[in-house]
mmCIF file of C-alpha atoms and ligand atoms in Angstrom:
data_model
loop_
_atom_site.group_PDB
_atom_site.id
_atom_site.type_symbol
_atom_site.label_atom_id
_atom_site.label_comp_id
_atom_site.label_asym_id
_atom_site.label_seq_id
_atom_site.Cartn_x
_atom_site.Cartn_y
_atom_site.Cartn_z
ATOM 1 C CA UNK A 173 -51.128 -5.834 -111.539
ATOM 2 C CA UNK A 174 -54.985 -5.307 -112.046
ATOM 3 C CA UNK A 175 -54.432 -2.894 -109.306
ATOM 4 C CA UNK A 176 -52.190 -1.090 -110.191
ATOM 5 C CA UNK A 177 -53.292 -0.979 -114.223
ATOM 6 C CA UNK A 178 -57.309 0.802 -112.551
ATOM 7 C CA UNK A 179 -54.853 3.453 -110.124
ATOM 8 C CA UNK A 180 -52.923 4.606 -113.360
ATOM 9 C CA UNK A 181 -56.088 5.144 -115.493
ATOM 10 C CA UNK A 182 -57.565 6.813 -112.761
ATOM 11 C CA UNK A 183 -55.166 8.707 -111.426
ATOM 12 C CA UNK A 184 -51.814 9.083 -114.081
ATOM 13 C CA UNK A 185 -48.800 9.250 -112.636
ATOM 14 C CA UNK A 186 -49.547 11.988 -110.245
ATOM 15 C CA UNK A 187 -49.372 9.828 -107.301
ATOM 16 C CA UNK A 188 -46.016 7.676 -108.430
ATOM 17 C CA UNK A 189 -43.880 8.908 -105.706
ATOM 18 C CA UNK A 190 -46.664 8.757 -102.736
ATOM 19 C CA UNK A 191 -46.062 5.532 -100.837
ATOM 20 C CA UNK A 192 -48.062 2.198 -101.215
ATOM 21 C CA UNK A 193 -49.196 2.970 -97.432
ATOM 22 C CA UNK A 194 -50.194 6.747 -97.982
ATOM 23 C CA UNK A 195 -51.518 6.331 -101.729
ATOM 24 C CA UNK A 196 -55.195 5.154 -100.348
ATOM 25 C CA UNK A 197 -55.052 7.957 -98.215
ATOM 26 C CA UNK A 198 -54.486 10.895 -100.575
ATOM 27 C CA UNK A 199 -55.717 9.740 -103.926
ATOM 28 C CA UNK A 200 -59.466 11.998 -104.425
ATOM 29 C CA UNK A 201 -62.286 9.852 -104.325
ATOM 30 C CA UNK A 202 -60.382 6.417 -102.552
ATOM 31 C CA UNK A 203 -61.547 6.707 -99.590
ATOM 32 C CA UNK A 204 -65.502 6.141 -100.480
ATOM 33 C CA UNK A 205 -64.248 3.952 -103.123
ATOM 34 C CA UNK A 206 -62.532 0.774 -101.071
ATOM 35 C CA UNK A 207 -65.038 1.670 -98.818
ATOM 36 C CA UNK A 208 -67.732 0.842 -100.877
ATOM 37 C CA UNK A 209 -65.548 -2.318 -102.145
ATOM 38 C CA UNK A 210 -65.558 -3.380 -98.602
ATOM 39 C CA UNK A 211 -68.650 -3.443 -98.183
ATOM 40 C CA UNK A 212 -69.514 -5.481 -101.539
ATOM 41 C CA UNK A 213 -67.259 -7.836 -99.844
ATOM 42 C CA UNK A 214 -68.785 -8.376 -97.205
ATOM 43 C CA UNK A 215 -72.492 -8.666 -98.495
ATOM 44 C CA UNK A 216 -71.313 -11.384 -101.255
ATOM 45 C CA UNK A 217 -68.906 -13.925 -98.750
ATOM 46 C CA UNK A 218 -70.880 -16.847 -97.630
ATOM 47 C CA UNK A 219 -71.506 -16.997 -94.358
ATOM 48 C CA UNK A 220 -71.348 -20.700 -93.100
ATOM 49 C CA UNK A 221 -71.739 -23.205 -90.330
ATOM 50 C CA UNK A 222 -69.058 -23.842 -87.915
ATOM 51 C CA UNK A 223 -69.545 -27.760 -89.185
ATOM 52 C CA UNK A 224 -69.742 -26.890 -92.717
ATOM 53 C CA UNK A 225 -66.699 -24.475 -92.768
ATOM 54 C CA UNK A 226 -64.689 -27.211 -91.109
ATOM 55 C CA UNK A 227 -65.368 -29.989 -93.392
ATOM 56 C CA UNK A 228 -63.776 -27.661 -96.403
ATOM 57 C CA UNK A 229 -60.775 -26.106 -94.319
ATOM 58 C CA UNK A 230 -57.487 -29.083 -93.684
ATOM 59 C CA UNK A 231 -56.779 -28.580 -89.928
ATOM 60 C CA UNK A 232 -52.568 -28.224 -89.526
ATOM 61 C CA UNK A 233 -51.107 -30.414 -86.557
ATOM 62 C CA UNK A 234 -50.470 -27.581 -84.137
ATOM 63 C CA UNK A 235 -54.058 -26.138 -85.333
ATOM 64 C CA UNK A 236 -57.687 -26.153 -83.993
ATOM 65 C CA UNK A 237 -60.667 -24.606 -85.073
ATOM 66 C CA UNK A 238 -62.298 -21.596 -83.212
ATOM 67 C CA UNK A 239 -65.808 -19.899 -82.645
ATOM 68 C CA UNK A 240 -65.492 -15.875 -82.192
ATOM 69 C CA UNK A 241 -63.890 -15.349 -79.115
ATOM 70 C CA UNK A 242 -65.309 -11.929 -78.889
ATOM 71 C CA UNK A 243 -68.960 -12.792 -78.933
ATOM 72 C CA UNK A 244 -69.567 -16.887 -79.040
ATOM 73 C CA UNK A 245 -70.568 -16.689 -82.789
ATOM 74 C CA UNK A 246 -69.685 -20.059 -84.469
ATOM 75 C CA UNK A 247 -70.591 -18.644 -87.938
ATOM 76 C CA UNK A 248 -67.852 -18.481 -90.012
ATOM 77 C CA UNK A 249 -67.815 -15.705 -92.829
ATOM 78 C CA UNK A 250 -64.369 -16.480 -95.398
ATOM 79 C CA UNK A 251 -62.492 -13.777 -96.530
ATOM 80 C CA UNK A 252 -58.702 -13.730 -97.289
ATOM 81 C CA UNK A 253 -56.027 -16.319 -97.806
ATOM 82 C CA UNK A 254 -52.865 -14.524 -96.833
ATOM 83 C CA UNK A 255 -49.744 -16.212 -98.252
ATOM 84 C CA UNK A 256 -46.170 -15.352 -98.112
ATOM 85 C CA UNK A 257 -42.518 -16.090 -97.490
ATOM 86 C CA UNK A 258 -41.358 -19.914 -96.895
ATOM 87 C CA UNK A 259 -44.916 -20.910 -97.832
ATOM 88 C CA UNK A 260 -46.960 -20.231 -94.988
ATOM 89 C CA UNK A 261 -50.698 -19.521 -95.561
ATOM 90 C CA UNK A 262 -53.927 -19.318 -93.383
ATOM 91 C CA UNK A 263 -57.420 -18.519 -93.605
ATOM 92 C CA UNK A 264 -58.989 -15.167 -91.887
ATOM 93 C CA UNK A 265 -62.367 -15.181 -91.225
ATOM 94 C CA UNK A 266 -64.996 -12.738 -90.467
ATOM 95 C CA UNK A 267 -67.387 -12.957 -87.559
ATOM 96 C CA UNK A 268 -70.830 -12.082 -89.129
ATOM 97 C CA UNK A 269 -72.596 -10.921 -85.716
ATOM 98 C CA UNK A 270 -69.577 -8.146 -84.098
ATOM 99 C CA UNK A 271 -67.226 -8.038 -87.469
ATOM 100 C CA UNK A 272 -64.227 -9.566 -85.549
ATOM 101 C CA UNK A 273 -61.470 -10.846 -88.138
ATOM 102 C CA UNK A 274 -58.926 -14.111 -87.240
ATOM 103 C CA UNK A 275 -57.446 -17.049 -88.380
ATOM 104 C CA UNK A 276 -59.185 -19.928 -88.420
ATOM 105 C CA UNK A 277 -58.191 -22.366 -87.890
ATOM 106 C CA UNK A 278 -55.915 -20.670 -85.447
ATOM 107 C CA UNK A 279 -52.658 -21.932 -83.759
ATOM 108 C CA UNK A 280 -53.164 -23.879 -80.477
ATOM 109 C CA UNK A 281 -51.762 -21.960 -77.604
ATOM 110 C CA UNK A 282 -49.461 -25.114 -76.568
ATOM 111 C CA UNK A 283 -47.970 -25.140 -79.648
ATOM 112 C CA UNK A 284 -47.110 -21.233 -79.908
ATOM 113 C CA UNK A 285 -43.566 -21.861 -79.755
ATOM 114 C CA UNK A 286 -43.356 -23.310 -82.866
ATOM 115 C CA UNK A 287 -44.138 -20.378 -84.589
ATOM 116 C CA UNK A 288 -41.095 -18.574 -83.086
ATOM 117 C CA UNK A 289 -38.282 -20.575 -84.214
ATOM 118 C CA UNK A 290 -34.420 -19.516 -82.593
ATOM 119 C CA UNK A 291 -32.954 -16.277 -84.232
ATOM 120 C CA UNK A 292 -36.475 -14.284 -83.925
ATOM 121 C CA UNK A 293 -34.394 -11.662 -82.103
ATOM 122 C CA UNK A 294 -31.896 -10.916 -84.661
ATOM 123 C CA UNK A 295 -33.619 -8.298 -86.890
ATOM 124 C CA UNK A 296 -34.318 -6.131 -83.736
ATOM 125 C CA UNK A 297 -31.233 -3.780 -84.043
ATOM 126 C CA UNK A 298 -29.891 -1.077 -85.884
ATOM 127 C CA UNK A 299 -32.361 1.172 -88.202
ATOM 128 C CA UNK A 300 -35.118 -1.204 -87.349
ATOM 129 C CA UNK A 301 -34.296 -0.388 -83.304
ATOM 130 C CA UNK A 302 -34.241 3.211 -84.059
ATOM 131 C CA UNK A 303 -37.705 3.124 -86.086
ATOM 132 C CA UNK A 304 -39.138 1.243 -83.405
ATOM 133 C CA UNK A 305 -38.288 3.746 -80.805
ATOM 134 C CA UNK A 306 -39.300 6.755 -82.653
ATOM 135 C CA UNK A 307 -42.907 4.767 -82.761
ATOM 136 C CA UNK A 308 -42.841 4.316 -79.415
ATOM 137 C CA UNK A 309 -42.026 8.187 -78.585
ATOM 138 C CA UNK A 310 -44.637 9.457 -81.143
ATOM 139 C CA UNK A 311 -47.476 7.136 -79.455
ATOM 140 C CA UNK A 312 -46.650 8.024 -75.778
ATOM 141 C CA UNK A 313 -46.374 11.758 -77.159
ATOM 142 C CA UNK A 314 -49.994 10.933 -78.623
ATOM 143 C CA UNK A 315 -51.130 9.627 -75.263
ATOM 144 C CA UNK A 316 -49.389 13.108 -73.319
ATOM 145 C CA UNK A 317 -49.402 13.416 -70.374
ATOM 146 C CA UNK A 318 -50.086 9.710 -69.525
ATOM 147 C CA UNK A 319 -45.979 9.059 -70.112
ATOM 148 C CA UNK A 320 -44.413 12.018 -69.681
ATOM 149 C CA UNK A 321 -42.863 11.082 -66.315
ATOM 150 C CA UNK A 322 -42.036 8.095 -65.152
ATOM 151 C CA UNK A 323 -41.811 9.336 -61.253
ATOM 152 C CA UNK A 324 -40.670 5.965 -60.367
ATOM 153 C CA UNK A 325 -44.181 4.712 -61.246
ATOM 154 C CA UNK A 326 -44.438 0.433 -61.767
ATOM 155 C CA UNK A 327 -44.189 -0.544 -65.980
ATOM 156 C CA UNK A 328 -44.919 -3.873 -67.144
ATOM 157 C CA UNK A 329 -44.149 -4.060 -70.590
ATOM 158 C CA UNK A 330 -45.817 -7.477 -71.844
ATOM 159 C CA UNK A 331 -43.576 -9.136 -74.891
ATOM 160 C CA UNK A 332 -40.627 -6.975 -74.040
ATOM 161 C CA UNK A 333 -38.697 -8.649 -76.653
ATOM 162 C CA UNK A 334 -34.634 -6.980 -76.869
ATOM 163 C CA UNK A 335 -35.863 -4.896 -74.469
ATOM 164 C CA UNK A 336 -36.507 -1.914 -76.688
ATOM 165 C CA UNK A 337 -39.385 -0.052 -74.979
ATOM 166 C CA UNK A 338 -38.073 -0.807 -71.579
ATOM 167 C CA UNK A 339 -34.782 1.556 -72.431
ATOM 168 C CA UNK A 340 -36.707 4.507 -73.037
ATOM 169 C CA UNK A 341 -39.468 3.622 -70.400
ATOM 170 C CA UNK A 342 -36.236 3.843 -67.145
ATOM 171 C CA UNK A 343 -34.982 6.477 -69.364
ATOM 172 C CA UNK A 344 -38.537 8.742 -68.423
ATOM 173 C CA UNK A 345 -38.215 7.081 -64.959
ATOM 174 C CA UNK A 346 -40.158 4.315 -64.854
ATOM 175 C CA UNK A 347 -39.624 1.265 -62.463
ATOM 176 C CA UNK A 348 -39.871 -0.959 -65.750
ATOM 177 C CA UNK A 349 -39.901 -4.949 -66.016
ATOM 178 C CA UNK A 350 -40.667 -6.931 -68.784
ATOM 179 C CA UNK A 351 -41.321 -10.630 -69.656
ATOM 180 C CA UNK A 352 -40.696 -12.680 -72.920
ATOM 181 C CA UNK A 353 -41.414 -15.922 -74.451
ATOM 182 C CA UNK A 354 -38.122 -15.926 -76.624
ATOM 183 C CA UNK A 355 -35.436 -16.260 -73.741
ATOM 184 C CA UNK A 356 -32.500 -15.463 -76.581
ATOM 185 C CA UNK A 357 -34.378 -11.696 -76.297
ATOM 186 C CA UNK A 358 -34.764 -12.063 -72.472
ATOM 187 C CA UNK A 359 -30.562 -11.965 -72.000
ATOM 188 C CA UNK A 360 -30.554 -9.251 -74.626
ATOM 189 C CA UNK A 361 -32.977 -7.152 -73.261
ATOM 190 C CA UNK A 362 -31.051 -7.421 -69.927
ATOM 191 C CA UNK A 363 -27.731 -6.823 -71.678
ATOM 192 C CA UNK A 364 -29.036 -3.310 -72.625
ATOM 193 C CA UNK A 365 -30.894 -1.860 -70.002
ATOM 194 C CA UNK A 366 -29.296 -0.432 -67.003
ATOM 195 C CA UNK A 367 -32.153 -0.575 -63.906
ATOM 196 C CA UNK A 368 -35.341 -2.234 -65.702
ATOM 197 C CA UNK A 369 -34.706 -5.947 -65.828
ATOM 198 C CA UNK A 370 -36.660 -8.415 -68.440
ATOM 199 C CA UNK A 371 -37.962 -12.141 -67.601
ATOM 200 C CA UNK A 372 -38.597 -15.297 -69.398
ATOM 201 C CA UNK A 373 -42.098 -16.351 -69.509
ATOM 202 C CA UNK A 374 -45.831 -15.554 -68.390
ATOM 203 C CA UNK A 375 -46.170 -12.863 -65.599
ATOM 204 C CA UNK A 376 -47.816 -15.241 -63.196
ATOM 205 C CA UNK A 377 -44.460 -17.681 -63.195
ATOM 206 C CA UNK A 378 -42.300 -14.601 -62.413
ATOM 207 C CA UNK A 379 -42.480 -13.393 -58.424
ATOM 208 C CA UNK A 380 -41.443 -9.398 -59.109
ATOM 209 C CA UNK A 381 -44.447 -9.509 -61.606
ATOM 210 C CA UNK A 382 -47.078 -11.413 -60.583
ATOM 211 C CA UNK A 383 -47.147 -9.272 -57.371
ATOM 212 C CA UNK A 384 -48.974 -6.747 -59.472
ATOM 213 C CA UNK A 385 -49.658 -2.925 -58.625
ATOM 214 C CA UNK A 386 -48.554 -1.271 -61.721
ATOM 215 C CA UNK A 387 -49.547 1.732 -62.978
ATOM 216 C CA UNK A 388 -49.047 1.062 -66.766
ATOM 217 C CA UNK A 389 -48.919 -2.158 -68.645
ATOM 218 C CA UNK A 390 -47.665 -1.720 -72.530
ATOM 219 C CA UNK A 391 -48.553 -4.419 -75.582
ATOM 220 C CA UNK A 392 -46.645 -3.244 -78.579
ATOM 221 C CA UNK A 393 -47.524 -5.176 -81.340
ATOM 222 C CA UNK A 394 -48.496 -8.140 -79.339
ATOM 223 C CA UNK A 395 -51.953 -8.266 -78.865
ATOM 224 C CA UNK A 396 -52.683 -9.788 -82.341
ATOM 225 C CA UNK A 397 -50.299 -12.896 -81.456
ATOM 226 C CA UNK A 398 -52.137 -13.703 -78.364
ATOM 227 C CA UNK A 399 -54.226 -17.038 -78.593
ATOM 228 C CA UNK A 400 -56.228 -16.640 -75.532
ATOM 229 C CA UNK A 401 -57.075 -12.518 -75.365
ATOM 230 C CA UNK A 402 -60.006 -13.189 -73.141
ATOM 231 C CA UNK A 403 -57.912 -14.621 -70.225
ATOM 232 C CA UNK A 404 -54.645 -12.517 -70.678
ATOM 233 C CA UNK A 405 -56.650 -9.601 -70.332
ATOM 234 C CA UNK A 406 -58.106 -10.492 -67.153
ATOM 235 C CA UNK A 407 -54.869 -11.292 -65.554
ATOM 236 C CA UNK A 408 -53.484 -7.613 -67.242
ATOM 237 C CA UNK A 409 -56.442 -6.350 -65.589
ATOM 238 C CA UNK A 410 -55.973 -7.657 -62.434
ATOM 239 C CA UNK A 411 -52.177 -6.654 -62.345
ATOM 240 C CA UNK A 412 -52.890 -3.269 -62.829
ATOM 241 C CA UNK A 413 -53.062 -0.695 -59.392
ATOM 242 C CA UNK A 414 -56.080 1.928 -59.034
ATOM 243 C CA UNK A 415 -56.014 4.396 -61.274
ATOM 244 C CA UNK A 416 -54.032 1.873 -63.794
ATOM 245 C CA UNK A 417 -54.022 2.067 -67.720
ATOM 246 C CA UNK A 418 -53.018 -0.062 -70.218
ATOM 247 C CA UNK A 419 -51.518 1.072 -73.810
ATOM 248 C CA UNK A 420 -52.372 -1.505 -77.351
ATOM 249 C CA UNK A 421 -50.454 -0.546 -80.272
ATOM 250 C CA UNK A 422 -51.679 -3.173 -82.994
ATOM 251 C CA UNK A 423 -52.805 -3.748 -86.715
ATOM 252 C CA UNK A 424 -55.999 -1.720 -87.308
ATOM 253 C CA UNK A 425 -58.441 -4.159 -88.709
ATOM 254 C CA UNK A 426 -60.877 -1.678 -89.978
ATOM 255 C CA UNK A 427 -57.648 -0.174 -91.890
ATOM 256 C CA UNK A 428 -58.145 1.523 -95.437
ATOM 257 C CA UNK A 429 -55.297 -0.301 -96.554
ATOM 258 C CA UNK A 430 -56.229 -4.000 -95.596
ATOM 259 C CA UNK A 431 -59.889 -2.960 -97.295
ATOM 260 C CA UNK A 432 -57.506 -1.490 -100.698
ATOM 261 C CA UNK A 433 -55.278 -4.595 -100.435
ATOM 262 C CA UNK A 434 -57.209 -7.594 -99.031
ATOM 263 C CA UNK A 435 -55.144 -10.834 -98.990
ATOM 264 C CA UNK A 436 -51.550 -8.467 -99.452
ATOM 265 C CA UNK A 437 -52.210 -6.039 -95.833
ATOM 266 C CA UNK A 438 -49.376 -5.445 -93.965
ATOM 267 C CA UNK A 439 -50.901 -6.780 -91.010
ATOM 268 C CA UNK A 440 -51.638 -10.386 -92.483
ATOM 269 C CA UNK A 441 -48.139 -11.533 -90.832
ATOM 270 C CA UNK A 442 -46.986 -14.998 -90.231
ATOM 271 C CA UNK A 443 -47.419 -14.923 -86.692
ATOM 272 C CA UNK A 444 -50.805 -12.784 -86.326
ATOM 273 C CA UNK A 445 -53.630 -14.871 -85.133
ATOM 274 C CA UNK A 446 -56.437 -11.949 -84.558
ATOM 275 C CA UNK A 447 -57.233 -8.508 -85.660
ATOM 276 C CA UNK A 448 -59.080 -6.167 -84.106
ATOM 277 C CA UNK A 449 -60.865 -2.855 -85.027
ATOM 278 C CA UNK A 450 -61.782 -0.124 -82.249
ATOM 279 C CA UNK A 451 -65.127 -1.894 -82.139
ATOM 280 C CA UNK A 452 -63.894 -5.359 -81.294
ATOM 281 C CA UNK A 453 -60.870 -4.074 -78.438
ATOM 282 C CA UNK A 454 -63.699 -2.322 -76.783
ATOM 283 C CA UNK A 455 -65.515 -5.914 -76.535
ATOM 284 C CA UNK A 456 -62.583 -7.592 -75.513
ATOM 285 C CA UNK A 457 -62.026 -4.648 -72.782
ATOM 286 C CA UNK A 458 -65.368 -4.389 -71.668
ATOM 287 C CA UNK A 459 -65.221 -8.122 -71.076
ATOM 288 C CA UNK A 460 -62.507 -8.145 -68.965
ATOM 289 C CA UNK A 461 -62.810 -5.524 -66.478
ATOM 290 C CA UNK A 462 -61.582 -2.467 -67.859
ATOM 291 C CA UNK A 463 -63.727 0.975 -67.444
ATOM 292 C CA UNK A 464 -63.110 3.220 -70.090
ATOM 293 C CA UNK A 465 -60.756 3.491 -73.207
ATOM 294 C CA UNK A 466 -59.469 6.356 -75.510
ATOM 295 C CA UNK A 467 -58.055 6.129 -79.306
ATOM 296 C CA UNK A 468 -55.258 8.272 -80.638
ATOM 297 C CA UNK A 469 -55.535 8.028 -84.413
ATOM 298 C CA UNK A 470 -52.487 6.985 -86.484
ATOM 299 C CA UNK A 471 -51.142 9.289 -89.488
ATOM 300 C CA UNK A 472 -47.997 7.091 -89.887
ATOM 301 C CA UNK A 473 -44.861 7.797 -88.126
ATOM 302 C CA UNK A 474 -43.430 9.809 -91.081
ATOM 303 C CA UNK A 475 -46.290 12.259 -90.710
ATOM 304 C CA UNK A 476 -46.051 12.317 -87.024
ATOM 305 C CA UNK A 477 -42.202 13.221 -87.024
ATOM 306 C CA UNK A 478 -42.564 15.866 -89.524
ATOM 307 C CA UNK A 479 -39.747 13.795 -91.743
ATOM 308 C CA UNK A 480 -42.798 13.049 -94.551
ATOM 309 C CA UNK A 481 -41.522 14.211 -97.844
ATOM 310 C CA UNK A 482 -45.275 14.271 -98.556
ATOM 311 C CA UNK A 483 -46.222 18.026 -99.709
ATOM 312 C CA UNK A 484 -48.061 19.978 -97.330
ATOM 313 C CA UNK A 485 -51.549 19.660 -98.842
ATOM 314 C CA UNK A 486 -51.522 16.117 -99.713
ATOM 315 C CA UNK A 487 -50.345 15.755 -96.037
ATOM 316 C CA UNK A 488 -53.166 17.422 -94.781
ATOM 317 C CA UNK A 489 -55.967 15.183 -97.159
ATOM 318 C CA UNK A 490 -54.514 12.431 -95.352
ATOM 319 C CA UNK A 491 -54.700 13.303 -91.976
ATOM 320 C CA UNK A 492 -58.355 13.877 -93.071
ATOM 321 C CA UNK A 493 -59.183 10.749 -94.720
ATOM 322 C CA UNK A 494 -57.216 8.884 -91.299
ATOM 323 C CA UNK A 495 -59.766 11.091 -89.353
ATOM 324 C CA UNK A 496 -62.952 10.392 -91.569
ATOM 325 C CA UNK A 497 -62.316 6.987 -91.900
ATOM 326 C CA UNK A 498 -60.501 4.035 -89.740
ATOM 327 C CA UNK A 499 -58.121 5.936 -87.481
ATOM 328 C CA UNK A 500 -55.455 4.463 -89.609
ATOM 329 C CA UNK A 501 -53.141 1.374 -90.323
ATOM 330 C CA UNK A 502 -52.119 1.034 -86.826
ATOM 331 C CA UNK A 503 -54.359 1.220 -83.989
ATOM 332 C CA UNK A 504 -53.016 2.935 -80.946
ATOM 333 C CA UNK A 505 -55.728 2.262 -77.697
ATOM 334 C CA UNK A 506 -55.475 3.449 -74.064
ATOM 335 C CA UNK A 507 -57.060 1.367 -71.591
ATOM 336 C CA UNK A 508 -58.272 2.882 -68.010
ATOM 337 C CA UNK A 509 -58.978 0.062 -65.375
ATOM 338 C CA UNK A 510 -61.232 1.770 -63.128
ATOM 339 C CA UNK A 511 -62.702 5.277 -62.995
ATOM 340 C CA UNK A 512 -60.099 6.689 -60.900
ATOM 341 C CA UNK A 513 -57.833 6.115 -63.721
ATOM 342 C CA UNK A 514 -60.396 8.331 -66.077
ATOM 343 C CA UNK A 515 -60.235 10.930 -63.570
ATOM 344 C CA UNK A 516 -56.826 11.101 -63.815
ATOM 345 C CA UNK A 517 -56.175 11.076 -67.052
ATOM 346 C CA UNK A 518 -59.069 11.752 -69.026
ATOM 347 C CA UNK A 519 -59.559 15.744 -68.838
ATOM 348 C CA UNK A 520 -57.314 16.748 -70.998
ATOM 349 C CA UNK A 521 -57.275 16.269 -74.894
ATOM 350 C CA UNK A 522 -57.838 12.767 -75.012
ATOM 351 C CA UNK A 523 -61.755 11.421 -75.179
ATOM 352 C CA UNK A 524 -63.085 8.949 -73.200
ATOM 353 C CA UNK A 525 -65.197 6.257 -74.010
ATOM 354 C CA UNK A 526 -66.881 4.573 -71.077
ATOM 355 C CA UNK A 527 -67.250 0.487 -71.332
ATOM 356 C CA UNK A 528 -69.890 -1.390 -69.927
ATOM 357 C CA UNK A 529 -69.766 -5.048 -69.375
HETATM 358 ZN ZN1 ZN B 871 -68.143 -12.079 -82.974
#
């Protein structure tokens, strides 16, 4: 209310009919403004002990507490208490040596499961399917030429769920599989696609998949529910062929809008362990194998389509304030395994980043 009571006096009511998740990125002066909030933040949160921050946190049956899997900081920096629907809550912290965010404590990876109660699949159709697709066209279009044509090349889409990406990856000609955790998605996913075909569980339990040799592995909007990124990225890495990338689309933790709206970001979901910013995906890459990686801002899918009833100029401040600042909400990441796979790919209009263990 506070909020929204400072954005009126500062701005009237010019910006009334400008999105929540555009508003930060068009109003004059926001930008430098939450930036310079974020960094009060940061310079006024305690940073503790891993001891001491334990003693004041309760510790949730399927929980356990965690040091920064990115860099082996135990120091604990506290910084939002997302709440929401049905009464779950958690803790993110901030890790005050590389800036990674995540819950702590965090959900132990045998009791994932519990978190996905039966009838997770059931939202996945109609508008939301068709959304969903578009965002998966506009990022591969963003990534050109790396999925223009499928040529029979090997997919792995990790967290397949209904099967969603998979239908327009055999559409483009892929040789797509996919595996699952929920197995209610697993015989949906199957029901829809025509030659890609969808498994239950982790790709080392399934034969087809833990045979390896593809050429592209896909996370969309998994990576922040993994529990263990470290050693699913080294099996990713090791499934991959020469010349193999891998695509992340997932909540951008250096985001103007989770520095605007703190505790209420989009991307503090129920089932979201971890959040990472371009800085803390190159660690986790770098770690695990991976040679070089390339970014592809985010405008929002609106913008992207050209279906934005945003007026031209306002449009254009924020593709500027997306460039100047965080790349946007959503952070879309190419991976290249080796440096055959930066040869191949990297020429052309995207930029390269090289990692170094
Ligand atoms: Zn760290």
């Amino acid at each position: 209310m506070a909020r929204r009571l400072l954005g009126r006096l500062a701005y009237g009511s010019r910006y009334d009919r400008v999105p929540w998740g555009q508003r930060v990125y068009v109003r004059p002066g926001e930008r430098l403004m939450r930036e310079a909030q974020w960094r009060y933040l940061i310079s006024r949160a305690p940073v503790l002990p891993l001891a001491a921050y334990q003693q004041a946190r309760p510790l949730g049956e399927i929980e356990e507490f965690l040091s920064c899997m990115m860099c082996g900081e135990s120091r604990q920096q506290p910084l939002y208490e997302p709440t929401g629907g049905n009464g779950w809550r958690y803790h993110v912290v901030r890790c005050p040596s590389c800036g990674f965010l995540y819950r702590n404590p965090n959900v132990r990876p045998e009791r994932l499961g519990d978190l996905y109660s039966t009838g997770y699949s059931n939202f996945l159709t109609g508008k939301y399917a068709a959304n969903r697709q578009r965002r998966y066209d506009l990022t591969m279009r963003a990534f050109s030429p790396v999925f223009d044509e499928g040529k029979e090349r090997r997919l792995l889409d990790f967290g397949s769920g209904v099967g969603l990406f998979l239908e327009l990856a055999e559409q483009r000609g892929f040789d797509a599989y996919g595996v699952d955790l929920s197995p209610e998605s697993v015989e949906q996913a199957n029901e829809r696609l025509s030659r890609a075909r969808t498994y239950f569980g982790a790709p080392q339990d399934v034969p087809e998949i833990a045979a390896g040799g593809f050429d592209v592995i896909t996370l969309w909007s998994v990576l922040a529910h993994l529990p263990r990124p470290l050693e699913d990225f080294e099996r990713f890495r090791g499934l991959l062929a020469p010349g193999g990338v891998l695509l992340i689309l997932t909540v951008n933790a250096r985001s103007l809008l989770l520095k605007a709206y703190g505790a209420g970001w989009s991307g503090f979901t129920k089932n979201h362990l971890m959040f990472y910013s371009s800085r803390t995906v190159r660690t986790l890459l770098a770690r695990t194998g991976f040679a070089g990686v390339a970014f592809a801002p985010h405008y929002g899918d609106t913008i992207e389509a050209g279906t934005t009833n945003l007026p031209a100029g306002l449009a254009a401040r924020l593709r500027r304030n997306v460039d100047r600042s965080d790349g946007g909400n959503m952070m879309r990441v190419l991976a290249f395994a080796d440096e055959e796979a930066i040869g191949r790919y990297g020429g052309g209009p995207l930029r390269v980043h090289r990692l170094r263990a």
